[in-house]
Each structure stands twice: as structure tokens, then as C-alpha cells.
Coordinates of C-alpha atoms and ligand atoms in Angstrom, one line a residue:
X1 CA -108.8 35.4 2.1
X2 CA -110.4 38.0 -0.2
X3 CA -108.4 41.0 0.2
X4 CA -107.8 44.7 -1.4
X5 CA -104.5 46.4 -2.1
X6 CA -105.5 50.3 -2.6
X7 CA -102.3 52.0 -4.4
X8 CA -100.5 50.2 -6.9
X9 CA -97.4 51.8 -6.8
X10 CA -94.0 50.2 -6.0
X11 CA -95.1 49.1 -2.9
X12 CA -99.1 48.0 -3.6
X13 CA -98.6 46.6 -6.7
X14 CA -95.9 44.4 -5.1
X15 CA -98.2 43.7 -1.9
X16 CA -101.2 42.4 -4.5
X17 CA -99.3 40.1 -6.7
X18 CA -97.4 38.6 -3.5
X19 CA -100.8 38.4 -1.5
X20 CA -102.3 36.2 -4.2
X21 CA -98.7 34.1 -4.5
X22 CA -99.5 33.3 -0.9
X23 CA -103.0 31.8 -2.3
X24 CA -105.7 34.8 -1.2
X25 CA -108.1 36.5 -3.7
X26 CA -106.6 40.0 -4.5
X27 CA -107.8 42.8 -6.0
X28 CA -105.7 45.5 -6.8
X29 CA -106.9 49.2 -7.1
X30 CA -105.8 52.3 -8.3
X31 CA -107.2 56.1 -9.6
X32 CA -104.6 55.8 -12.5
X33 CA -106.3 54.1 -15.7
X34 CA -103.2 53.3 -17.1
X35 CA -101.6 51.5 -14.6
X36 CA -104.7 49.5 -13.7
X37 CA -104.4 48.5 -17.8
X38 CA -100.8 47.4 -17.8
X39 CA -101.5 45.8 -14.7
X40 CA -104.1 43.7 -15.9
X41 CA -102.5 42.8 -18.7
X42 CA -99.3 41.1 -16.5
X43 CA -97.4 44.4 -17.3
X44 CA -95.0 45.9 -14.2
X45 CA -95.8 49.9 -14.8
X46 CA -92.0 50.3 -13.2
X47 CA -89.4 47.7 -13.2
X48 CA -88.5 45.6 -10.0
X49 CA -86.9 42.3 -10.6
X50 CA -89.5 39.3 -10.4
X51 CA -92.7 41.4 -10.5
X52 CA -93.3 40.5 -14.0
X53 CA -93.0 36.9 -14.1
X54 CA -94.9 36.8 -10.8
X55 CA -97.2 38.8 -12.3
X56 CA -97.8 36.4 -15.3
X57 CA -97.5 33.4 -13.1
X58 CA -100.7 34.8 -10.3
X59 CA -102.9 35.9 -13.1
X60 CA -103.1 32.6 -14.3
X61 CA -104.8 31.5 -11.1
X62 CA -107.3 33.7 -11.3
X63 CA -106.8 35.1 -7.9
X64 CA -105.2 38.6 -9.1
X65 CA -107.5 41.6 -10.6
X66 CA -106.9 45.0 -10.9
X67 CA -109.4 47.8 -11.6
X68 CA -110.4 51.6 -10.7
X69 CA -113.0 50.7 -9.1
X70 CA -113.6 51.6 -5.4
X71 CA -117.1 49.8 -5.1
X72 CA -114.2 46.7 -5.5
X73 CA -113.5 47.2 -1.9
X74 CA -116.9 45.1 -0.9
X75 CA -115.9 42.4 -2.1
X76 CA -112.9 42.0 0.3
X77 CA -112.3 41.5 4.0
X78 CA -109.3 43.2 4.1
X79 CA -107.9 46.4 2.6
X80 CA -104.3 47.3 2.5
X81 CA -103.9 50.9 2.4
X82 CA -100.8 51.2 0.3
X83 CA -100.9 54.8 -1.6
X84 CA -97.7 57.2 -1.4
X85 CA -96.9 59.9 1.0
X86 CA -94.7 62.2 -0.7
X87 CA -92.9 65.2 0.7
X88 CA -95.1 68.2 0.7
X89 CA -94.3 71.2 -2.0
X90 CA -92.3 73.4 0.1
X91 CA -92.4 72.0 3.3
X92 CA -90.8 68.9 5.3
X93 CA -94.0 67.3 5.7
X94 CA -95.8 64.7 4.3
X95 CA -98.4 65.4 2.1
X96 CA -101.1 63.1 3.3
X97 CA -103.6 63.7 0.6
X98 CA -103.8 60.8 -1.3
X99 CA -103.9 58.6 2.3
X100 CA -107.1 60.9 3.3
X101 CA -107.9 60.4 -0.3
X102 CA -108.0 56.3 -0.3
X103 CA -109.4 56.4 3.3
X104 CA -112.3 58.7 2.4
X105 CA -113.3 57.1 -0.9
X106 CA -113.2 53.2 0.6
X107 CA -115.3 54.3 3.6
X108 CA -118.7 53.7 2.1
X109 CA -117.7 50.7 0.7
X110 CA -116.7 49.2 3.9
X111 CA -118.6 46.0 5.2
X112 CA -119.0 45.4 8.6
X113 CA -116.1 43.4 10.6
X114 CA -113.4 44.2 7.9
X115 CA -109.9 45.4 8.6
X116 CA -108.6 48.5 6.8
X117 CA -104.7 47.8 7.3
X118 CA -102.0 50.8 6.6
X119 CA -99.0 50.0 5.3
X120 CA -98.4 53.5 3.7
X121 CA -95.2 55.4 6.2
X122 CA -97.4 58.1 7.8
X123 CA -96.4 60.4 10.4
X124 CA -97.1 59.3 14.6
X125 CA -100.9 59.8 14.8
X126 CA -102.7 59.2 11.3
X127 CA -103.5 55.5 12.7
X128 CA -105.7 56.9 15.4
X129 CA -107.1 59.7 13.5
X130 CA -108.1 57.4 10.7
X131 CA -109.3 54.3 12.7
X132 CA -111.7 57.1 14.3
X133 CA -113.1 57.8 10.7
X134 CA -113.7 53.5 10.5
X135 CA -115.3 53.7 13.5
X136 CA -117.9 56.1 12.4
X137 CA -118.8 54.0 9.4
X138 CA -118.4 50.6 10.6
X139 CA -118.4 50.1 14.0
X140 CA -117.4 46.5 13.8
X141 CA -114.5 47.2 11.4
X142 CA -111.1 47.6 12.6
X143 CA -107.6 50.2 11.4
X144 CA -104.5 48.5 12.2
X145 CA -101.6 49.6 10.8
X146 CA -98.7 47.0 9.2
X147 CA -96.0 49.0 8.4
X148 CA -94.1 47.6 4.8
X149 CA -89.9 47.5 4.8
X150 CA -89.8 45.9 1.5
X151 CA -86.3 47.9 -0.5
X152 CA -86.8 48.6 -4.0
X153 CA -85.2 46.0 -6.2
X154 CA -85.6 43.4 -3.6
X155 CA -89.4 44.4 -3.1
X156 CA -91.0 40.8 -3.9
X157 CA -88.5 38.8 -1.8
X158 CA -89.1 41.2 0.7
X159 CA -92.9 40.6 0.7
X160 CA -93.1 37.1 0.5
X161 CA -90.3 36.2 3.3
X162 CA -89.9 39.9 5.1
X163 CA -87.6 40.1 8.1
X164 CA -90.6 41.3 10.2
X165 CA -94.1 41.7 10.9
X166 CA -95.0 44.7 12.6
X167 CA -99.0 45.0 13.4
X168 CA -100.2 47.7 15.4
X169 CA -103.4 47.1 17.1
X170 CA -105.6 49.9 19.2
X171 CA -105.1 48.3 22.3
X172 CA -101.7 46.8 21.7
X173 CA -103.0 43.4 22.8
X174 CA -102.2 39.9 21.2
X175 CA -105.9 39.3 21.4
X176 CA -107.1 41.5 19.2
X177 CA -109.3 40.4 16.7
X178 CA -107.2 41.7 13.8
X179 CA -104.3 39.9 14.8
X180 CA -105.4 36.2 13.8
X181 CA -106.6 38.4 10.9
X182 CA -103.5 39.5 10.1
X183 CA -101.8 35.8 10.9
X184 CA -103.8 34.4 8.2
X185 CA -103.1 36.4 5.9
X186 CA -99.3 36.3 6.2
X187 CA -99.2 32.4 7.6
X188 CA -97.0 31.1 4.9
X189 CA -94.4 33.6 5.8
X190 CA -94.9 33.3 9.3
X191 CA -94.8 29.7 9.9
X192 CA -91.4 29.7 7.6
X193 CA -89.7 31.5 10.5
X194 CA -90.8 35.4 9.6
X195 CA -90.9 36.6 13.7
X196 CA -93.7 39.7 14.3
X197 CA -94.6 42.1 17.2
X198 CA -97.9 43.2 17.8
X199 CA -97.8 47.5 19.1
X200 CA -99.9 49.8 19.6
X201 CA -100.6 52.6 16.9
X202 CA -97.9 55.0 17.5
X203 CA -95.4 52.7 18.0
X204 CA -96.2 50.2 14.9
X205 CA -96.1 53.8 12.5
X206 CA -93.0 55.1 14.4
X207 CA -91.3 51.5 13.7
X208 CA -91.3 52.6 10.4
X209 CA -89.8 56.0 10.3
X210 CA -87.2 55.2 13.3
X211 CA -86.0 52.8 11.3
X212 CA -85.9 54.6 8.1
X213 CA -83.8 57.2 9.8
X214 CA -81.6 54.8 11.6
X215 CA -80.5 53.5 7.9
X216 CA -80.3 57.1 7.0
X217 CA -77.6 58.2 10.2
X218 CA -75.8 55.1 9.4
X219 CA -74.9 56.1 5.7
X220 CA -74.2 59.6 6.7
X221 CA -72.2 58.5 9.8
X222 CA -70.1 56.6 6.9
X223 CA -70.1 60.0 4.5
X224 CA -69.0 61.8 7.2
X225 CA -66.0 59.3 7.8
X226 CA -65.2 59.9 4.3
X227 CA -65.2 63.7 4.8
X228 CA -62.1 62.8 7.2
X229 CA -61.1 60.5 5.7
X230 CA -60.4 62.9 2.5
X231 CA -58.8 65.1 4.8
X232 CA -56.2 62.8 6.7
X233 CA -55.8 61.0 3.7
X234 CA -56.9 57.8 4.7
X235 CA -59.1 54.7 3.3
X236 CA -63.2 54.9 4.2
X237 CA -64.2 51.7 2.6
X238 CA -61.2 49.5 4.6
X239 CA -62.4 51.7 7.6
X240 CA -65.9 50.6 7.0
X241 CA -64.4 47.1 6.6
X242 CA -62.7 47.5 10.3
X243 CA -65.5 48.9 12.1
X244 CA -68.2 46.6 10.5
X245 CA -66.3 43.5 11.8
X246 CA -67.8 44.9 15.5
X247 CA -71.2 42.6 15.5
X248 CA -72.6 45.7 17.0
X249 CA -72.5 48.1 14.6
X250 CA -71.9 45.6 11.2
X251 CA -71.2 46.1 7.7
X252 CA -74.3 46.8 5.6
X253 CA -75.3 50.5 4.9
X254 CA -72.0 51.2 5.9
X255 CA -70.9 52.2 1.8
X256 CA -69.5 55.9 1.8
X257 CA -70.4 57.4 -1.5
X258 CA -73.0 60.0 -2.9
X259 CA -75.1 59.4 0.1
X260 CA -78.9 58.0 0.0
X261 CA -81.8 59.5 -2.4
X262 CA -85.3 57.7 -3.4
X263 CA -88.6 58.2 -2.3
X264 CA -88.1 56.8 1.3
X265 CA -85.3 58.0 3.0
X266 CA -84.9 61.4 2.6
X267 CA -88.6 62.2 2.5
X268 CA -89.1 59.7 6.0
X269 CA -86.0 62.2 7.8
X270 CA -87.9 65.2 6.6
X271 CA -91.3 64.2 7.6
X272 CA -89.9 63.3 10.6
X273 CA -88.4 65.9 12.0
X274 CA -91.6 67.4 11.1
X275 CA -93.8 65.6 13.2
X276 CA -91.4 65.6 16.0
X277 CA -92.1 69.7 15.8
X278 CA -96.0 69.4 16.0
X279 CA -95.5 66.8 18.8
X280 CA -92.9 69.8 21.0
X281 CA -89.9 67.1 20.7
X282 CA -88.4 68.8 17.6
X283 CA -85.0 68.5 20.0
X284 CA -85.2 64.6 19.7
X285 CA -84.3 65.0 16.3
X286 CA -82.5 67.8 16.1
X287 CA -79.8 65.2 14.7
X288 CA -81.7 64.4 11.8
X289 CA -81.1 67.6 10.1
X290 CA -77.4 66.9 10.3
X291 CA -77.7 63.7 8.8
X292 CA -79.5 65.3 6.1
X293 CA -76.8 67.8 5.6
X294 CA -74.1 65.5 5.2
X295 CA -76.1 63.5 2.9
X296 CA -76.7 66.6 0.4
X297 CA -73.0 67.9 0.9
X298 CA -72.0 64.6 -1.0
X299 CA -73.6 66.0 -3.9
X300 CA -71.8 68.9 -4.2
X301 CA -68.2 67.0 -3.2
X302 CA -69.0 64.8 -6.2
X303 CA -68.8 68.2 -8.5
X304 CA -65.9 69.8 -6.9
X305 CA -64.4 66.6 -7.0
X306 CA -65.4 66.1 -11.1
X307 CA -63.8 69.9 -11.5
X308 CA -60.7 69.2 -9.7
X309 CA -60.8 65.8 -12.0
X310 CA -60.9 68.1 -14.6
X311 CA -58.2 70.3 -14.0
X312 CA -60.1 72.8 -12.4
X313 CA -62.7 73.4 -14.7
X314 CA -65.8 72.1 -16.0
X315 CA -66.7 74.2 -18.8
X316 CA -67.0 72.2 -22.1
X317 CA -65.8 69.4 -21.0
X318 CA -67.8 66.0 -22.0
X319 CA -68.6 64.0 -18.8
X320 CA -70.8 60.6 -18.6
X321 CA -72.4 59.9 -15.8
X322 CA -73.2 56.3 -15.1
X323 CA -76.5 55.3 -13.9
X324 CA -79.8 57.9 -13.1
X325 CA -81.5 55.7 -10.8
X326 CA -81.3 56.4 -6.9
X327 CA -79.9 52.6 -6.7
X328 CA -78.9 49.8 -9.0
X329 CA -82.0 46.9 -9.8
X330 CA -84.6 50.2 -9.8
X331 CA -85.8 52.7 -12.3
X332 CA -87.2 55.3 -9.8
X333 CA -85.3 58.2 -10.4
X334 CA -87.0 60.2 -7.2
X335 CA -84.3 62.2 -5.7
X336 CA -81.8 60.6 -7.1
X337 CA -78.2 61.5 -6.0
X338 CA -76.8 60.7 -9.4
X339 CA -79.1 62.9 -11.5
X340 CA -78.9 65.8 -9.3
X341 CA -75.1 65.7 -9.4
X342 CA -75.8 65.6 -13.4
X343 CA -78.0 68.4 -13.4
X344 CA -75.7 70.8 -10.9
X345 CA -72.7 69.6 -13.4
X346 CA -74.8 70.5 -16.8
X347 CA -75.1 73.6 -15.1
X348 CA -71.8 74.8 -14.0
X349 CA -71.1 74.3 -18.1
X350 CA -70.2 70.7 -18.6
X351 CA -71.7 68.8 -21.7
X352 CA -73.4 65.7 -19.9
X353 CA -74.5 62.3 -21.3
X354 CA -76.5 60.1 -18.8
X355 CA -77.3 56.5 -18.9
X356 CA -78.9 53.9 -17.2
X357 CA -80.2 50.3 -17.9
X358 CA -83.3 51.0 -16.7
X359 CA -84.3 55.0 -15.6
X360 CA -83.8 56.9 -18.5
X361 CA -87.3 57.5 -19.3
X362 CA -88.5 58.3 -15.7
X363 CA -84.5 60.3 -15.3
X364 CA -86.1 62.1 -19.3
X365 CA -89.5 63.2 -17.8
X366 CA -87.5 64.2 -14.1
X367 CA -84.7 66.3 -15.9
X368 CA -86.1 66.8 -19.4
X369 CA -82.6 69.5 -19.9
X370 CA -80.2 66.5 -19.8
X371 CA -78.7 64.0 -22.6
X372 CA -79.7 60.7 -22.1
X373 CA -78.2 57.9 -24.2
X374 CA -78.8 54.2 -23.5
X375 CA -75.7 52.4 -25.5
X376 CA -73.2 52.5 -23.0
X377 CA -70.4 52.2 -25.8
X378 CA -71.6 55.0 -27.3
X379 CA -72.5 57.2 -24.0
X380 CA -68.8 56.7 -23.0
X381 CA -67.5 57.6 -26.7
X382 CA -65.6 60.8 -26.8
X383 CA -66.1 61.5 -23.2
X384 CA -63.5 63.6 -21.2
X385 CA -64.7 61.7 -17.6
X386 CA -66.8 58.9 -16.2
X387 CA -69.1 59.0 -13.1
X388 CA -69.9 56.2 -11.7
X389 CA -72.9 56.9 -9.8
X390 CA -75.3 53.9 -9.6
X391 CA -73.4 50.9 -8.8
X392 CA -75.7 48.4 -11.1
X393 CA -73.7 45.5 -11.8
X394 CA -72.8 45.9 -15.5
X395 CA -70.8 49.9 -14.5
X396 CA -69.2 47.7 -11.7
X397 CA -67.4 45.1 -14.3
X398 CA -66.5 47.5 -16.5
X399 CA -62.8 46.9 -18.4
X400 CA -60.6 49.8 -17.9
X401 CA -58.6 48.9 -20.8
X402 CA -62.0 48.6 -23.5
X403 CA -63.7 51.9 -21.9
X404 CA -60.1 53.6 -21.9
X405 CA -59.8 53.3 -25.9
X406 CA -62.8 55.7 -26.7
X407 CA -62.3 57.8 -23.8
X408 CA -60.8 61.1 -25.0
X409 CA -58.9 61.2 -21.6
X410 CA -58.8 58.6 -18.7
X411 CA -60.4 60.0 -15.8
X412 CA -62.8 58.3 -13.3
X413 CA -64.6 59.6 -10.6
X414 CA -66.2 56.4 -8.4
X415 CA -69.0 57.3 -6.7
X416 CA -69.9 54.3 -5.0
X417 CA -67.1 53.0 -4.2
X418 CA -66.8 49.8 -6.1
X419 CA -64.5 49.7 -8.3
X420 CA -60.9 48.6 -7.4
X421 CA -58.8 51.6 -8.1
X422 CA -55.4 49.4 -8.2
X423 CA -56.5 48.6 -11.2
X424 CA -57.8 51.4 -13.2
X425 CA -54.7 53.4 -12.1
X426 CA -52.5 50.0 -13.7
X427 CA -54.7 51.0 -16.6
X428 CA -53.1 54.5 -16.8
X429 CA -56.6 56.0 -15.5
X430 CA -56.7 58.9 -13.2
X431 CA -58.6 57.7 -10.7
X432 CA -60.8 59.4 -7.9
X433 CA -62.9 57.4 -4.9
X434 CA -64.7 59.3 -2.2
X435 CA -62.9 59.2 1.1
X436 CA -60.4 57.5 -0.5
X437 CA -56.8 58.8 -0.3
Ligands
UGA1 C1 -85.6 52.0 2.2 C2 -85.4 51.1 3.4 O1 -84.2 50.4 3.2 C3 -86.6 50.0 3.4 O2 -86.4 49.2 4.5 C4 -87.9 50.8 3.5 O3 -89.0 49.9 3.5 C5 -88.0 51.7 2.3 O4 -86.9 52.6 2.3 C6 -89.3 52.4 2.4 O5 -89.4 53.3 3.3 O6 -90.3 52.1 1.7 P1 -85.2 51.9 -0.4 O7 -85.6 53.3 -0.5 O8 -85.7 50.9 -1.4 O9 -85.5 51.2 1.0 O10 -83.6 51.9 -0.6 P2 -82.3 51.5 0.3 O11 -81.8 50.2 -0.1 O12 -82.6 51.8 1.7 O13 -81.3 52.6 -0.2 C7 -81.5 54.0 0.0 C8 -80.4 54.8 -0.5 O14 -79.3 54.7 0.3 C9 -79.9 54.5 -1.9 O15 -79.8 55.7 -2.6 C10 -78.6 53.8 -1.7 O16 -77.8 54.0 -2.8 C11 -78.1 54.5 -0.5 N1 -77.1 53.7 0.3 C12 -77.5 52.5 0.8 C13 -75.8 54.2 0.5 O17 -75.5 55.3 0.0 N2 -74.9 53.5 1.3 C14 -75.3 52.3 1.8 O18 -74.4 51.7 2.5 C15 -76.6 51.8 1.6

């Protein structure tokens, strides 16, 4: 099938090169010149495991292009509406510019019995107000909206064999002409197992966001276990352990720690609870602003915790944080626990070094103020503490014994929860978990 991905951001740039792996015609577009270049030249603009070599590997085919184009849209049967929706400057909203944006500037474009598909996470109603807008200009064409669960650093996986298809259809009916559309276009996937629902409009966009904030209470349920945990002196991550064995609530996204950033999560909660205002059921969520409070009052835990790590004060002393992204296996820095703990520490008068095997430069152009050093050996040289506060794989293994020898002193603060404190404290460390006794 000949299809457009509009946005080629984390998530479109991912949807194009998996669309032509599945054997359609793709074009990719996107307002920003560069991108579109390193794009067309097999280049991932951000790094996500796999999207390179896929990359390389579609492009030989011939079935992958990218440009700035627009006029591109013509060409294709289907366009997948992929462009961000930030949180607005000083509000909880979404800022829905660069949806209307896309939207507005495909329109003339649009050849009669295409399907615009959304896969950008919008607030409850954009569907309807936009498929009006198709309607106008095409009134054989068709909105549906497909909402994308793909998790940074497992995006491509996620794409090719997702967990889900959600496609929401005007009249929520299975015989709706977009639907075999839609099957086509995902049929490898699908007939490999991949189950999907067909909605209507509101509920295929509020899929999204529910979910998104279900993932969100469950980490701050956990955070707030740790809060209690700190205070009766008990164990959150064997807790999490016990209560995760119950099938019904399970293990994953059940890791205490700094609590949840990126450019999903917090934004989704916020957006939300927006929404839920304009709609006169701001009560319904009421909850949500509690889960975002728990999740922020991690941050600052993490820098009493550092003081009291450091005898009670922070002033001078030489701390290292480990890792800037918002999780391991990304480099998108976008409210990033870590690096706002960094920032709030550089602040109260520590001397900070941050690194990361992957974020510094986005974490540099984020937080310009702070030290960044890529070496790990010699970020941790001469250091007075370690934070570990991205769990990527290579902070995990670290060796007590080898970081402890150009430590000045041997304090650790684990942020994630990871490493095995039996054995830094056998290593003479002072050691520090969160809701850990
Ligand atoms: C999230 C959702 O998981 C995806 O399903 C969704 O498609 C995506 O948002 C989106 O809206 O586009 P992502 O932002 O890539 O995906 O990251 P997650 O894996 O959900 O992690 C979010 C944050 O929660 C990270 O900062 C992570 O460190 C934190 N986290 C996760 C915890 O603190 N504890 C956990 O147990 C799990």
C-alpha cells in the first residue's frame, strides 16, 4: 500500500521505516530540513535501538523516502498523522498546534477515498473535530484514529509486533470501510497473533491516555510504598516482589525509584486532567494530580537523600550523577527525572558531573549550566558520591571495588533500585536505595 507518515519524530520516523519493513511504499514527511536529510541518508536523528540498521536495510528496497514535501501526500492512500503534542507553556494542556498544523497543510493534498489515520495522543474530541475538517475537503475520505503504544527503546519491536491494535472508526462498526484498510496495512502483524478492537472516536483516543495514566498511578502507587516504606523501615522492591506475584496486579512498572519522566507520561496525566475540566468531569481525575505529586516529590527525596548522604550538606561537594536520559536504551532527555534532580543539586551548591551513553548532547542543549562528561572512569574520578539515576545496563554492572578506588569517598545513592546493596556495603560503600531500609 502507498502510504504517508507525517512527523518523523520518535514515533513517525519509527512508524515509516516499520511500515515499509512490512512491504508498503512509505513516504516519510517532516517541516524540519535536517531531519528529512539524515533520514534519507539512513541516519536515526535520535537513537532507538534497531532504527538504524532497519533503516539501512528498507532503503535498499526502495520502498522508504523521506522529504519536506507536503504535495508528497498525493501520492499515498493513507496518511499517518504522527506529529507531537507537547505540554502547553504554562498550562496542563496539550498544545495542539503542530496536529492542526499537519491536518491543515495535508488537506489540499488529499485524494478522494484516502484515510487520514491519527496516531498522535490528543485529547477526547480532536478525532471528530478533525474528521469534520476531511469531510469538507474530501467527502469520500475517511479520519480514523490508531492510537501508537510503542515505548521508547523498544519502539521498533513495538511497531512491527505491537500488543494491540486499536482503530477508532466514526461509527464504531467492524464494517467500516477503513477497517480492511487498516487490516491491510498491519496484516503481517495481525495474522502473527497481534489481537485489535475497533471503537468509536472517543474511546480509541481515550485508550491512549487511560492507559498512559494507568502506567503512571501504578509507578506512583509503588513510590508511595516506598515513602512508607522509608518510614517503617521496611524493603519496597521485596514488597513489589510480594505483591506482583498477585496475577492481578503483576510485576512490571511496579520499580520504586525517581518516579517516571519523558515526553509521554507526565505530559498525557497533565493533558488529561485537562480535558477532563473542559468535559465538567475534572472529579474523575481528581486522582491524577496526586499521582503527579508523588511522582515529583521523588525528585526532591533523591536530594535530601544525596544531602543526608553527604553529611548534611551539599555545598562543594563533587557528586556524579549517572545517566541523563528519562530511561536506559533512549537519548530523550524530556523531563527527565535524573537531570532535574542534577540541576536542583547544582543548585543547592554541589559541583555536578553528568553522564550518559547516549543523552548528553540533547541533556547539554536541555541544561546547558551542567558538566557533562562522557568517560565514565573519568566522570566518577575524584567524586565525593554516585547517583545512579538511569538504570542503562553498563551503571547496573558496575564493580564496587574498581569505581571505589578513584572515588574520594564511597557513597552511593541508587535511584532505581538495581543494584544489590549487600554487596556495595561488603565493599565498604555507604549505601542508600529508595524505600529501602
Ligand atoms: C510510555 C508508555 O509506556 C507507552 O506505552 C506509550 O506508548 C508511550 O509512553 C507514549 O505515550 O508514547 P515511554 O514514555 O517510552 O512509554 O516510557 P515508559 O517505559 O512507560 O517509562 C516511563 C517512565 O517511567 C520512565 O521514566 C521510567 O524510568 C519510569 N518507570 C517505569 C518507573 O519509574 N518505574 C517502573 O516500574 C517503570
Amino acid at each position: 500500500m502507498r502510504i504517508s507518515v507525517i512527523g518523523c519524530g520518535y514515533l513517525g520516523a519509527v512508524h515509516a521505516a516499520c511500515m515499509a519493513k512490512l512491504g508498503h511504499d512509505v513516504v516519510g514527511i517532516d517541516v524540519d530540513e535536517m531531519k528529512i536529510a539524515e533520514l534519507s541518508a539512513a541516519r536515526a536523528p535520535f537513537y532507538e535501538p534497531g532504527l538504524e540498521e532497519l533503516l539501512m536495510e528498507v532503503q535498499k528496497t526502495g520502498r522508504l523516502k523521506f522529504t519536506t514535501d507536503m504535495g508528497a501526500v498525493a501520492e499515498s492512500e493513507i496518511h499517518f498523522i504522527c506529529v507531537g503534542t507537547p505540554q502547553k507553556k504554562g498550562e496542563n494542556a496539550a498544545d495542539m498546534t503542530y496536529v492542526d498544523a499537519a491536518v491543515t497543510a495535508m488537506l489540499p493534498h488529499l485524494q478522494p477515498h484516502s484515510v487520514v489515520v491519527g496516531k498522535s495522543t490528543v485529547p477526547v474530541g480532536t478525532a471528530g473535530r478533525l474528521s469534520d475538517l476531511v469531510a469538507q475537503q474530501q467527502s469520500s475520505a475517511h479520519l480514523v484514529w490508531n492510537p501508537e503504544f510503542l515505548r521508547e527503546g523498544h519502539a521498533v519491536a513495538d511497531t512491527l509486533q505491537p500488543d494491540r491494535f486499536v482503530y477508532g472508526v466514526f461509527d464504531g462498526s467492524e464494517d467500516h470501510p477503513a477497517v480492511a484498510l487498516l487490516d491491510a496495512v498491519y496484516s503481517k502483524p495481525i495474522s502473527a497473533g497481534t489481537p485489535r478492537l475497533v471503537t468509536d472516536l472517543p474511546t480509541a483516543e481515550l485508550v491512549k491516555v487511560a492507559a498512559n495514566s494507568f502506567l503512571a498511578t501504578k509507578i506512583s502507587f509503588i513510590n508511595a510504598m516506598a515513602e512508607l516504606c522509608e518510614a517503617a523501615g521496611a524493603d519496597v522492591t521485596r514488597l513489589a516482589d510480594a505483591i506482583g506475584m498477585d496475577d492481578r496486579i503483576g510485576r512490571k512498572f511496579l520499580n520504586a525509584g525517581i518516579g517516571f519522566g519523558g515526553g509521554c507520561l507526565p505530559k498525557d496525566i497533565r493533558a488529561f486532567m485537562a480535558r477532563a475540566g473542559e468535559l465538567g468531569a475534572d472529579q474523575a481525575l481528581t486522582f491524577l494530580r496526586e499521582v503527579d505529586a508523588i511522582n515529583m516529590r521523588r525528585r526532591s527525596r533523591v536530594v535530601e537523600l544525596t544531602r543526608e548522604l553527604c553529611d548534611g550538606s551539599l555545598l562543594g561537594r563533587r557528586i556524579t550523577v549517572l545517566g541523563a536520559a528519562f530511561k536506559p536504551e533512549s537519548d530523550d532527555v524530556r523531563d527527565s527525572p535524573a537531570l532535574s534532580i542534577a540541576a536542583q543539586l547544582q543548585l543547592q551548591g554541589a559541583v555536578v558531573t553528568v553522564t550518559d551513553p547516549k543523552a548528553l548532547a540533547n541533556a547539554a542543549r536541555r541544561f546547558p549550566e551542567l558538566h557533562y562528561e562522557r568517560q565514565l572512569d573519568a566522570a566518577i574520578s575524584g567524586a565525593d558520591a554516585l547517583l545512579l539515576l538511569t538504570e542503562w545496563n553498563e551503571y547496573r554492572e558496575l564493580d564496587p571495588h574498581d569505581v571505589g578506588s578513584v572515588m574520594v569517598s564511597q557513597r552511593i545513592l541508587d535511584g532505581r533500585n538495581v543494584l544489590d546493596p549487600e554487596k556495595w556495603r561488603a565493599a565498604g560503600w555507604t549505601f542508600r536505595g529508595l524505600g529501602r531500609a
